PDB file of C-alpha atoms in Angstrom:
ATOM      1  CA  UNK C   1     -64.266 -71.987 -61.702  1.00  0.00           C
ATOM      2  CA  UNK C   2     -61.762 -70.197 -59.439  1.00  0.00           C
ATOM      3  CA  UNK C   3     -62.437 -67.062 -57.436  1.00  0.00           C
ATOM      4  CA  UNK C   4     -59.838 -64.770 -55.775  1.00  0.00           C
ATOM      5  CA  UNK C   5     -60.578 -62.434 -52.856  1.00  0.00           C
ATOM      6  CA  UNK C   6     -59.220 -58.994 -53.286  1.00  0.00           C
ATOM      7  CA  UNK C   7     -58.643 -56.384 -50.458  1.00  0.00           C
ATOM      8  CA  UNK C   8     -60.593 -53.266 -51.088  1.00  0.00           C
ATOM      9  CA  UNK C   9     -58.794 -49.923 -51.558  1.00  0.00           C
ATOM     10  CA  UNK C  10     -60.800 -48.627 -48.652  1.00  0.00           C
ATOM     11  CA  UNK C  11     -59.265 -51.152 -46.191  1.00  0.00           C
ATOM     12  CA  UNK C  12     -55.731 -50.424 -47.324  1.00  0.00           C
ATOM     13  CA  UNK C  13     -56.326 -46.705 -46.846  1.00  0.00           C
ATOM     14  CA  UNK C  14     -57.525 -47.327 -43.269  1.00  0.00           C
ATOM     15  CA  UNK C  15     -54.357 -49.243 -42.367  1.00  0.00           C
ATOM     16  CA  UNK C  16     -52.206 -46.447 -43.738  1.00  0.00           C
ATOM     17  CA  UNK C  17     -54.036 -43.888 -41.617  1.00  0.00           C
ATOM     18  CA  UNK C  18     -53.607 -46.005 -38.500  1.00  0.00           C
ATOM     19  CA  UNK C  19     -49.874 -46.376 -39.186  1.00  0.00           C
ATOM     20  CA  UNK C  20     -49.512 -42.653 -39.652  1.00  0.00           C
ATOM     21  CA  UNK C  21     -51.396 -41.960 -36.421  1.00  0.00           C
ATOM     22  CA  UNK C  22     -49.144 -44.436 -34.586  1.00  0.00           C
ATOM     23  CA  UNK C  23     -46.002 -42.709 -35.893  1.00  0.00           C
ATOM     24  CA  UNK C  24     -47.367 -39.329 -34.848  1.00  0.00           C
ATOM     25  CA  UNK C  25     -48.234 -40.590 -31.355  1.00  0.00           C
ATOM     26  CA  UNK C  26     -44.774 -42.103 -30.856  1.00  0.00           C
ATOM     27  CA  UNK C  27     -43.059 -38.947 -32.141  1.00  0.00           C
ATOM     28  CA  UNK C  28     -45.122 -36.643 -29.907  1.00  0.00           C
ATOM     29  CA  UNK C  29     -44.471 -38.874 -26.887  1.00  0.00           C
ATOM     30  CA  UNK C  30     -40.738 -38.749 -27.559  1.00  0.00           C
ATOM     31  CA  UNK C  31     -40.832 -34.968 -27.898  1.00  0.00           C
ATOM     32  CA  UNK C  32     -42.763 -34.610 -24.629  1.00  0.00           C
ATOM     33  CA  UNK C  33     -40.362 -36.924 -22.799  1.00  0.00           C
ATOM     34  CA  UNK C  34     -37.334 -35.053 -24.124  1.00  0.00           C
ATOM     35  CA  UNK C  35     -38.850 -31.681 -23.226  1.00  0.00           C
ATOM     36  CA  UNK C  36     -39.749 -32.863 -19.720  1.00  0.00           C
ATOM     37  CA  UNK C  37     -36.243 -34.216 -19.127  1.00  0.00           C
ATOM     38  CA  UNK C  38     -34.717 -31.048 -20.496  1.00  0.00           C
ATOM     39  CA  UNK C  39     -36.974 -28.895 -18.382  1.00  0.00           C
ATOM     40  CA  UNK C  40     -36.078 -30.879 -15.282  1.00  0.00           C
ATOM     41  CA  UNK C  41     -32.346 -30.533 -16.013  1.00  0.00           C
ATOM     42  CA  UNK C  42     -32.673 -26.789 -16.561  1.00  0.00           C
ATOM     43  CA  UNK C  43     -34.563 -26.486 -13.287  1.00  0.00           C
ATOM     44  CA  UNK C  44     -31.794 -28.294 -11.400  1.00  0.00           C
ATOM     45  CA  UNK C  45     -29.128 -26.144 -13.058  1.00  0.00           C
ATOM     46  CA  UNK C  46     -30.980 -22.968 -12.150  1.00  0.00           C
ATOM     47  CA  UNK C  47     -31.269 -24.108  -8.550  1.00  0.00           C
ATOM     48  CA  UNK C  48     -27.560 -24.897  -8.330  1.00  0.00           C
ATOM     49  CA  UNK C  49     -26.708 -21.531  -9.874  1.00  0.00           C
ATOM     50  CA  UNK C  50     -28.985 -19.724  -7.412  1.00  0.00           C
ATOM     51  CA  UNK C  51     -27.421 -21.605  -4.512  1.00  0.00           C
ATOM     52  CA  UNK C  52     -23.894 -20.688  -5.606  1.00  0.00           C
ATOM     53  CA  UNK C  53     -24.865 -17.013  -5.978  1.00  0.00           C
ATOM     54  CA  UNK C  54     -26.466 -17.080  -2.530  1.00  0.00           C
ATOM     55  CA  UNK C  55     -23.325 -18.541  -0.966  1.00  0.00           C
ATOM     56  CA  UNK C  56     -21.113 -15.998  -2.760  1.00  0.00           C
ATOM     57  CA  UNK C  57     -23.153 -13.154  -1.277  1.00  0.00           C
ATOM     58  CA  UNK C  58     -23.114 -14.796   2.148  1.00  0.00           C
ATOM     59  CA  UNK C  59     -19.349 -15.204   1.881  1.00  0.00           C
ATOM     60  CA  UNK C  60     -18.920 -11.487   1.186  1.00  0.00           C
ATOM     61  CA  UNK C  61     -21.110 -10.561   4.163  1.00  0.00           C
ATOM     62  CA  UNK C  62     -19.176 -12.834   6.519  1.00  0.00           C
ATOM     63  CA  UNK C  63     -15.842 -11.538   5.186  1.00  0.00           C
ATOM     64  CA  UNK C  64     -16.860  -7.911   5.763  1.00  0.00           C
ATOM     65  CA  UNK C  65     -18.098  -8.702   9.259  1.00  0.00           C
ATOM     66  CA  UNK C  66     -14.925 -10.635  10.109  1.00  0.00           C
ATOM     67  CA  UNK C  67     -12.718  -7.798   8.838  1.00  0.00           C
ATOM     68  CA  UNK C  68     -14.521  -5.150  10.875  1.00  0.00           C
ATOM     69  CA  UNK C  69     -14.591  -7.338  14.013  1.00  0.00           C
ATOM     70  CA  UNK C  70     -11.223  -9.071  13.602  1.00  0.00           C
ATOM     71  CA  UNK C  71      -9.976  -8.049  17.046  1.00  0.00           C
ATOM     72  CA  UNK C  72     -12.892  -9.808  18.739  1.00  0.00           C
ATOM     73  CA  UNK C  73     -12.781 -12.756  16.317  1.00  0.00           C
ATOM     74  CA  UNK C  74      -9.190 -13.779  17.048  1.00  0.00           C
ATOM     75  CA  UNK C  75      -8.274 -12.207  20.395  1.00  0.00           C
ATOM     76  CA  UNK C  76      -9.002 -15.382  22.347  1.00  0.00           C
ATOM     77  CA  UNK C  77      -8.541 -19.105  21.816  1.00  0.00           C
ATOM     78  CA  UNK C  78     -12.294 -19.679  21.769  1.00  0.00           C
ATOM     79  CA  UNK C  79     -14.349 -18.021  19.035  1.00  0.00           C
ATOM     80  CA  UNK C  80     -16.637 -15.255  20.347  1.00  0.00           C
ATOM     81  CA  UNK C  81     -19.600 -16.460  18.258  1.00  0.00           C
ATOM     82  CA  UNK C  82     -21.046 -19.734  17.065  1.00  0.00           C
ATOM     83  CA  UNK C  83     -21.718 -20.288  13.379  1.00  0.00           C
ATOM     84  CA  UNK C  84     -25.428 -19.584  13.859  1.00  0.00           C
ATOM     85  CA  UNK C  85     -24.695 -16.342  15.738  1.00  0.00           C
ATOM     86  CA  UNK C  86     -22.245 -15.256  13.061  1.00  0.00           C
ATOM     87  CA  UNK C  87     -24.873 -15.686  10.334  1.00  0.00           C
ATOM     88  CA  UNK C  88     -27.242 -13.421  12.240  1.00  0.00           C
ATOM     89  CA  UNK C  89     -24.590 -10.812  13.027  1.00  0.00           C
ATOM     90  CA  UNK C  90     -23.414 -10.683   9.420  1.00  0.00           C
ATOM     91  CA  UNK C  91     -26.976 -10.386   8.132  1.00  0.00           C
ATOM     92  CA  UNK C  92     -26.999 -13.615   6.098  1.00  0.00           C
ATOM     93  CA  UNK C  93     -30.589 -14.608   5.173  1.00  0.00           C
ATOM     94  CA  UNK C  94     -31.734 -18.018   6.407  1.00  0.00           C
ATOM     95  CA  UNK C  95     -32.227 -19.635   3.018  1.00  0.00           C
ATOM     96  CA  UNK C  96     -31.784 -23.263   1.963  1.00  0.00           C
ATOM     97  CA  UNK C  97     -31.025 -24.048   5.625  1.00  0.00           C
ATOM     98  CA  UNK C  98     -27.585 -22.430   5.298  1.00  0.00           C
ATOM     99  CA  UNK C  99     -25.213 -23.237   8.143  1.00  0.00           C
ATOM    100  CA  UNK C 100     -21.831 -21.881   9.256  1.00  0.00           C
ATOM    101  CA  UNK C 101     -18.926 -23.518  11.044  1.00  0.00           C
ATOM    102  CA  UNK C 102     -16.251 -21.459  12.828  1.00  0.00           C
ATOM    103  CA  UNK C 103     -12.848 -23.135  12.846  1.00  0.00           C
ATOM    104  CA  UNK C 104     -10.334 -23.330  15.667  1.00  0.00           C
ATOM    105  CA  UNK C 105      -7.789 -20.527  15.958  1.00  0.00           C
ATOM    106  CA  UNK C 106      -4.661 -21.023  13.877  1.00  0.00           C
ATOM    107  CA  UNK C 107      -1.283 -19.251  13.992  1.00  0.00           C
ATOM    108  CA  UNK C 108       1.296 -18.296  11.397  1.00  0.00           C
ATOM    109  CA  UNK C 109       4.343 -16.033  11.260  1.00  0.00           C
ATOM    110  CA  UNK C 110       4.462 -12.805   9.301  1.00  0.00           C
ATOM    111  CA  UNK C 111       7.334 -10.348   8.823  1.00  0.00           C
ATOM    112  CA  UNK C 112      10.107 -10.424  11.434  1.00  0.00           C
ATOM    113  CA  UNK C 113       8.636 -13.504  13.080  1.00  0.00           C
ATOM    114  CA  UNK C 114       5.539 -11.678  14.338  1.00  0.00           C
ATOM    115  CA  UNK C 115       2.763 -14.180  15.046  1.00  0.00           C
ATOM    116  CA  UNK C 116      -0.616 -13.727  13.362  1.00  0.00           C
ATOM    117  CA  UNK C 117      -3.695 -15.602  14.544  1.00  0.00           C
ATOM    118  CA  UNK C 118      -6.769 -16.329  12.450  1.00  0.00           C
ATOM    119  CA  UNK C 119      -9.595 -18.787  11.984  1.00  0.00           C
ATOM    120  CA  UNK C 120     -11.375 -20.145   8.911  1.00  0.00           C
ATOM    121  CA  UNK C 121     -15.146 -20.229   8.481  1.00  0.00           C
ATOM    122  CA  UNK C 122     -17.190 -22.565   6.281  1.00  0.00           C
ATOM    123  CA  UNK C 123     -20.662 -22.100   4.821  1.00  0.00           C
ATOM    124  CA  UNK C 124     -22.694 -25.002   3.464  1.00  0.00           C
ATOM    125  CA  UNK C 125     -26.196 -25.938   2.367  1.00  0.00           C
ATOM    126  CA  UNK C 126     -27.190 -29.359   3.767  1.00  0.00           C
ATOM    127  CA  UNK C 127     -28.573 -31.693   1.135  1.00  0.00           C
ATOM    128  CA  UNK C 128     -27.677 -34.311  -1.430  1.00  0.00           C
ATOM    129  CA  UNK C 129     -26.171 -33.929  -4.892  1.00  0.00           C
ATOM    130  CA  UNK C 130     -26.273 -37.534  -5.978  1.00  0.00           C
ATOM    131  CA  UNK C 131     -27.659 -40.972  -5.258  1.00  0.00           C
ATOM    132  CA  UNK C 132     -27.466 -42.659  -1.901  1.00  0.00           C
ATOM    133  CA  UNK C 133     -28.235 -41.349   1.583  1.00  0.00           C
ATOM    134  CA  UNK C 134     -27.449 -37.743   2.425  1.00  0.00           C
ATOM    135  CA  UNK C 135     -24.612 -37.017   4.885  1.00  0.00           C
ATOM    136  CA  UNK C 136     -24.441 -33.762   6.804  1.00  0.00           C
ATOM    137  CA  UNK C 137     -21.421 -31.399   6.674  1.00  0.00           C
ATOM    138  CA  UNK C 138     -19.139 -31.635   9.709  1.00  0.00           C
ATOM    139  CA  UNK C 139     -16.123 -29.816  11.172  1.00  0.00           C
ATOM    140  CA  UNK C 140     -13.392 -31.711  12.975  1.00  0.00           C
ATOM    141  CA  UNK C 141     -12.259 -29.134  15.546  1.00  0.00           C
ATOM    142  CA  UNK C 142      -9.213 -31.207  16.492  1.00  0.00           C
ATOM    143  CA  UNK C 143      -7.709 -31.144  13.001  1.00  0.00           C
ATOM    144  CA  UNK C 144      -9.640 -28.037  11.826  1.00  0.00           C
ATOM    145  CA  UNK C 145     -10.820 -30.055   8.825  1.00  0.00           C
ATOM    146  CA  UNK C 146     -14.186 -29.470   7.173  1.00  0.00           C
ATOM    147  CA  UNK C 147     -16.082 -32.309   5.490  1.00  0.00           C
ATOM    148  CA  UNK C 148     -18.933 -31.033   3.280  1.00  0.00           C
ATOM    149  CA  UNK C 149     -20.620 -34.435   3.164  1.00  0.00           C
ATOM    150  CA  UNK C 150     -23.194 -34.493   0.359  1.00  0.00           C
ATOM    151  CA  UNK C 151     -23.762 -30.730   0.491  1.00  0.00           C
ATOM    152  CA  UNK C 152     -24.859 -29.422  -2.930  1.00  0.00           C
ATOM    153  CA  UNK C 153     -22.965 -26.159  -2.377  1.00  0.00           C
ATOM    154  CA  UNK C 154     -20.400 -24.916   0.143  1.00  0.00           C
ATOM    155  CA  UNK C 155     -17.604 -22.335   0.442  1.00  0.00           C
ATOM    156  CA  UNK C 156     -14.821 -21.202   2.775  1.00  0.00           C
ATOM    157  CA  UNK C 157     -13.818 -17.845   4.248  1.00  0.00           C
ATOM    158  CA  UNK C 158     -10.045 -17.726   4.752  1.00  0.00           C
ATOM    159  CA  UNK C 159      -9.312 -15.838   7.968  1.00  0.00           C
ATOM    160  CA  UNK C 160      -5.593 -15.778   7.204  1.00  0.00           C
ATOM    161  CA  UNK C 161      -6.216 -13.564   4.166  1.00  0.00           C
ATOM    162  CA  UNK C 162      -8.369 -11.190   6.207  1.00  0.00           C
ATOM    163  CA  UNK C 163      -5.873 -10.822   9.051  1.00  0.00           C
ATOM    164  CA  UNK C 164      -2.935 -10.548   6.625  1.00  0.00           C
ATOM    165  CA  UNK C 165      -4.666  -7.641   4.848  1.00  0.00           C
ATOM    166  CA  UNK C 166      -5.149  -5.878   8.192  1.00  0.00           C
ATOM    167  CA  UNK C 167      -1.479  -6.466   9.046  1.00  0.00           C
ATOM    168  CA  UNK C 168      -0.448  -4.833   5.747  1.00  0.00           C
ATOM    169  CA  UNK C 169      -2.634  -1.829   6.544  1.00  0.00           C
ATOM    170  CA  UNK C 170      -1.108  -1.619  10.021  1.00  0.00           C
ATOM    171  CA  UNK C 171       2.406  -1.582   8.573  1.00  0.00           C
ATOM    172  CA  UNK C 172       1.428   1.078   6.048  1.00  0.00           C
ATOM    173  CA  UNK C 173       0.002   3.190   8.860  1.00  0.00           C
ATOM    174  CA  UNK C 174       3.281   2.925  10.779  1.00  0.00           C
ATOM    175  CA  UNK C 175       5.244   3.851   7.657  1.00  0.00           C
ATOM    176  CA  UNK C 176       3.132   6.975   7.106  1.00  0.00           C
ATOM    177  CA  UNK C 177       3.430   8.030  10.731  1.00  0.00           C
ATOM    178  CA  UNK C 178       7.170   7.371  10.641  1.00  0.00           C
ATOM    179  CA  UNK C 179       7.552   9.658   7.625  1.00  0.00           C
ATOM    180  CA  UNK C 180       5.488  12.434   9.184  1.00  0.00           C
ATOM    181  CA  UNK C 181       7.352  12.281  12.487  1.00  0.00           C
ATOM    182  CA  UNK C 182      10.718  12.278  10.729  1.00  0.00           C
ATOM    183  CA  UNK C 183       9.687  15.370   8.773  1.00  0.00           C
ATOM    184  CA  UNK C 184       8.487  16.979  12.029  1.00  0.00           C
ATOM    185  CA  UNK C 185      11.854  16.329  13.690  1.00  0.00           C
ATOM    186  CA  UNK C 186      13.690  17.849  10.719  1.00  0.00           C
ATOM    187  CA  UNK C 187      11.395  20.915  10.708  1.00  0.00           C
ATOM    188  CA  UNK C 188      11.844  21.466  14.456  1.00  0.00           C
ATOM    189  CA  UNK C 189      15.608  21.178  14.125  1.00  0.00           C
ATOM    190  CA  UNK C 190      15.693  23.574  11.165  1.00  0.00           C
ATOM    191  CA  UNK C 191      13.557  26.179  12.958  1.00  0.00           C
ATOM    192  CA  UNK C 192      15.620  26.061  16.163  1.00  0.00           C
ATOM    193  CA  UNK C 193      17.763  29.214  16.237  1.00  0.00           C
ATOM    194  CA  UNK C 194      20.577  27.267  17.881  1.00  0.00           C
ATOM    195  CA  UNK C 195      20.634  24.565  15.159  1.00  0.00           C
ATOM    196  CA  UNK C 196      21.975  22.224  17.826  1.00  0.00           C
ATOM    197  CA  UNK C 197      22.274  18.689  16.446  1.00  0.00           C
ATOM    198  CA  UNK C 198      22.433  17.420  20.014  1.00  0.00           C
ATOM    199  CA  UNK C 199      18.772  18.282  20.806  1.00  0.00           C
ATOM    200  CA  UNK C 200      16.348  15.339  21.042  1.00  0.00           C
ATOM    201  CA  UNK C 201      13.044  16.537  19.584  1.00  0.00           C
ATOM    202  CA  UNK C 202      11.342  13.247  20.445  1.00  0.00           C
ATOM    203  CA  UNK C 203      11.373  14.280  24.127  1.00  0.00           C
ATOM    204  CA  UNK C 204      10.344  17.438  25.953  1.00  0.00           C
ATOM    205  CA  UNK C 205      12.837  19.346  28.064  1.00  0.00           C
ATOM    206  CA  UNK C 206      13.528  17.574  31.320  1.00  0.00           C
ATOM    207  CA  UNK C 207      12.384  14.146  30.089  1.00  0.00           C
ATOM    208  CA  UNK C 208      15.795  12.970  28.968  1.00  0.00           C
ATOM    209  CA  UNK C 209      19.260  14.474  29.017  1.00  0.00           C
ATOM    210  CA  UNK C 210      18.794  16.391  25.731  1.00  0.00           C
ATOM    211  CA  UNK C 211      15.023  16.787  25.302  1.00  0.00           C
ATOM    212  CA  UNK C 212      13.779  19.839  23.455  1.00  0.00           C
ATOM    213  CA  UNK C 213      10.549  18.841  21.680  1.00  0.00           C
ATOM    214  CA  UNK C 214       6.833  19.043  22.458  1.00  0.00           C
ATOM    215  CA  UNK C 215       5.841  15.352  22.460  1.00  0.00           C
ATOM    216  CA  UNK C 216       5.008  14.375  26.044  1.00  0.00           C
ATOM    217  CA  UNK C 217       7.434  12.284  28.073  1.00  0.00           C
ATOM    218  CA  UNK C 218       6.335   8.657  28.319  1.00  0.00           C
ATOM    219  CA  UNK C 219       8.222   8.116  31.600  1.00  0.00           C
ATOM    220  CA  UNK C 220       9.660   4.642  30.965  1.00  0.00           C
ATOM    221  CA  UNK C 221       6.473   3.185  29.527  1.00  0.00           C
ATOM    222  CA  UNK C 222       4.400   3.012  26.359  1.00  0.00           C
ATOM    223  CA  UNK C 223       1.460   5.431  26.239  1.00  0.00           C
ATOM    224  CA  UNK C 224      -1.447   5.724  23.762  1.00  0.00           C
ATOM    225  CA  UNK C 225      -0.500   7.964  20.848  1.00  0.00           C
ATOM    226  CA  UNK C 226      -3.639  10.025  21.438  1.00  0.00           C
ATOM    227  CA  UNK C 227      -2.348  11.142  24.858  1.00  0.00           C
ATOM    228  CA  UNK C 228       1.185  12.323  24.060  1.00  0.00           C
ATOM    229  CA  UNK C 229       0.366  15.320  21.865  1.00  0.00           C
ATOM    230  CA  UNK C 230       1.028  13.920  18.397  1.00  0.00           C
ATOM    231  CA  UNK C 231      -1.717  16.023  16.840  1.00  0.00           C
ATOM    232  CA  UNK C 232      -0.100  19.178  18.208  1.00  0.00           C
ATOM    233  CA  UNK C 233       3.387  18.044  17.187  1.00  0.00           C
ATOM    234  CA  UNK C 234       2.331  17.258  13.625  1.00  0.00           C
ATOM    235  CA  UNK C 235       0.207  20.375  13.227  1.00  0.00           C
ATOM    236  CA  UNK C 236      -2.495  20.248  10.575  1.00  0.00           C
ATOM    237  CA  UNK C 237      -1.603  16.715   9.443  1.00  0.00           C
ATOM    238  CA  UNK C 238      -4.322  14.234  10.260  1.00  0.00           C
ATOM    239  CA  UNK C 239      -3.132  11.485  12.571  1.00  0.00           C
ATOM    240  CA  UNK C 240      -4.877   8.129  13.036  1.00  0.00           C
ATOM    241  CA  UNK C 241      -4.173   6.956  16.564  1.00  0.00           C
ATOM    242  CA  UNK C 242      -5.981   3.590  16.330  1.00  0.00           C
ATOM    243  CA  UNK C 243      -4.734   0.708  14.201  1.00  0.00           C
ATOM    244  CA  UNK C 244      -6.876  -1.337  11.730  1.00  0.00           C
ATOM    245  CA  UNK C 245      -8.060  -3.579  14.589  1.00  0.00           C
ATOM    246  CA  UNK C 246      -9.319  -0.523  16.475  1.00  0.00           C
ATOM    247  CA  UNK C 247      -6.569  -0.783  19.096  1.00  0.00           C
ATOM    248  CA  UNK C 248      -4.668   2.360  20.169  1.00  0.00           C
ATOM    249  CA  UNK C 249      -1.179   2.940  18.792  1.00  0.00           C
ATOM    250  CA  UNK C 250       1.357   3.071  21.621  1.00  0.00           C
ATOM    251  CA  UNK C 251       4.408   5.358  21.715  1.00  0.00           C
ATOM    252  CA  UNK C 252       7.503   5.541  23.876  1.00  0.00           C
ATOM    253  CA  UNK C 253      10.305   8.085  23.752  1.00  0.00           C
ATOM    254  CA  UNK C 254      11.992   6.406  26.735  1.00  0.00           C
ATOM    255  CA  UNK C 255      11.560   2.595  26.595  1.00  0.00           C
ATOM    256  CA  UNK C 256      13.764   1.067  23.854  1.00  0.00           C
ATOM    257  CA  UNK C 257      14.448   4.611  22.583  1.00  0.00           C
ATOM    258  CA  UNK C 258      17.874   6.131  22.128  1.00  0.00           C
ATOM    259  CA  UNK C 259      17.991   9.463  23.994  1.00  0.00           C
ATOM    260  CA  UNK C 260      21.684   9.611  24.834  1.00  0.00           C
ATOM    261  CA  UNK C 261      23.280  10.623  21.503  1.00  0.00           C
ATOM    262  CA  UNK C 262      22.150  11.415  17.967  1.00  0.00           C
ATOM    263  CA  UNK C 263      20.573   9.993  15.969  1.00  0.00           C
ATOM    264  CA  UNK C 264      17.791   9.889  18.564  1.00  0.00           C
ATOM    265  CA  UNK C 265      14.935   7.422  18.237  1.00  0.00           C
ATOM    266  CA  UNK C 266      11.355   6.850  19.336  1.00  0.00           C
ATOM    267  CA  UNK C 267       9.336   3.601  19.183  1.00  0.00           C
ATOM    268  CA  UNK C 268       5.754   3.083  17.967  1.00  0.00           C
ATOM    269  CA  UNK C 269       3.832  -0.108  18.711  1.00  0.00           C
ATOM    270  CA  UNK C 270       0.754  -1.293  16.817  1.00  0.00           C
ATOM    271  CA  UNK C 271      -0.774  -3.904  19.197  1.00  0.00           C
ATOM    272  CA  UNK C 272      -2.145  -7.181  17.859  1.00  0.00           C
ATOM    273  CA  UNK C 273      -5.430  -8.549  19.264  1.00  0.00           C
ATOM    274  CA  UNK C 274      -3.896 -11.912  20.227  1.00  0.00           C
ATOM    275  CA  UNK C 275      -0.791 -10.383  21.832  1.00  0.00           C
ATOM    276  CA  UNK C 276       2.455  -8.888  20.606  1.00  0.00           C
ATOM    277  CA  UNK C 277       2.737  -5.956  18.249  1.00  0.00           C
ATOM    278  CA  UNK C 278       4.082  -4.628  14.965  1.00  0.00           C
ATOM    279  CA  UNK C 279       6.761  -2.072  15.825  1.00  0.00           C
ATOM    280  CA  UNK C 280       8.451   0.837  14.106  1.00  0.00           C
ATOM    281  CA  UNK C 281      11.515   2.745  15.285  1.00  0.00           C
ATOM    282  CA  UNK C 282      11.470   6.395  14.229  1.00  0.00           C
ATOM    283  CA  UNK C 283      14.951   7.899  13.812  1.00  0.00           C
ATOM    284  CA  UNK C 284      15.577  11.619  13.963  1.00  0.00           C
ATOM    285  CA  UNK C 285      17.519  12.942  10.955  1.00  0.00           C
ATOM    286  CA  UNK C 286      20.846  14.655  11.492  1.00  0.00           C
ATOM    287  CA  UNK C 287      19.941  18.134  10.252  1.00  0.00           C
TER     288      UNK C 287
END
């Protein structure tokens, strides 16, 4: 007589439950792993975004400080401040160990061959963005080349753009003053009862051979615009006598000026911090 063993329905049900539990455990583990990885990635992305925003704000602070202290920044071959001092002066918070590097002074030519000096500045957060050992940012002062190393975030402030913007403002200031002085000359000539085209209204009487105006005589030199009576000569018109670098505008109605025959001229100089100047020659109209 043969007998066959038969697995009970209860045993088979137990195996099915175990299999289901195993599937659930594996699925939950996978979900947790994926969530953890995702969360870690999001955290890194948020950090990088925060670092970039921080550097953007720091860049704006340094740019504003440079622009308002451009004369001191580029007047001499050596920078007036170290990177660390510049961060403090510009009010950049000390976060993520931010560092600044001030480049060597560079030169370029602008309109009419006038030389413009400037220097670049770099900001960086020391650290590591990838695998391998971290390398610190460095500045080669001989070649004025910045190497960010493994910095996770860095940026550059272009001094040439800052100084070029100030040079444009200086030229615009000269253009405005030129227009106002030309109008003044024409008004003085028109109000003169003699209507003598031979009178030089850029000079006072006795300064040159044909002087007849009220601007002070500069006596063969350039004098600050604030000392020669421009405000009186131009009346109610507001006159800025310092240029965008905070340096005084200089005027001469004798040096390089034509005072011997109409049209008479006067020269205005807008000094540059590193030497030289942006000049304008003001020509009296033949009224």
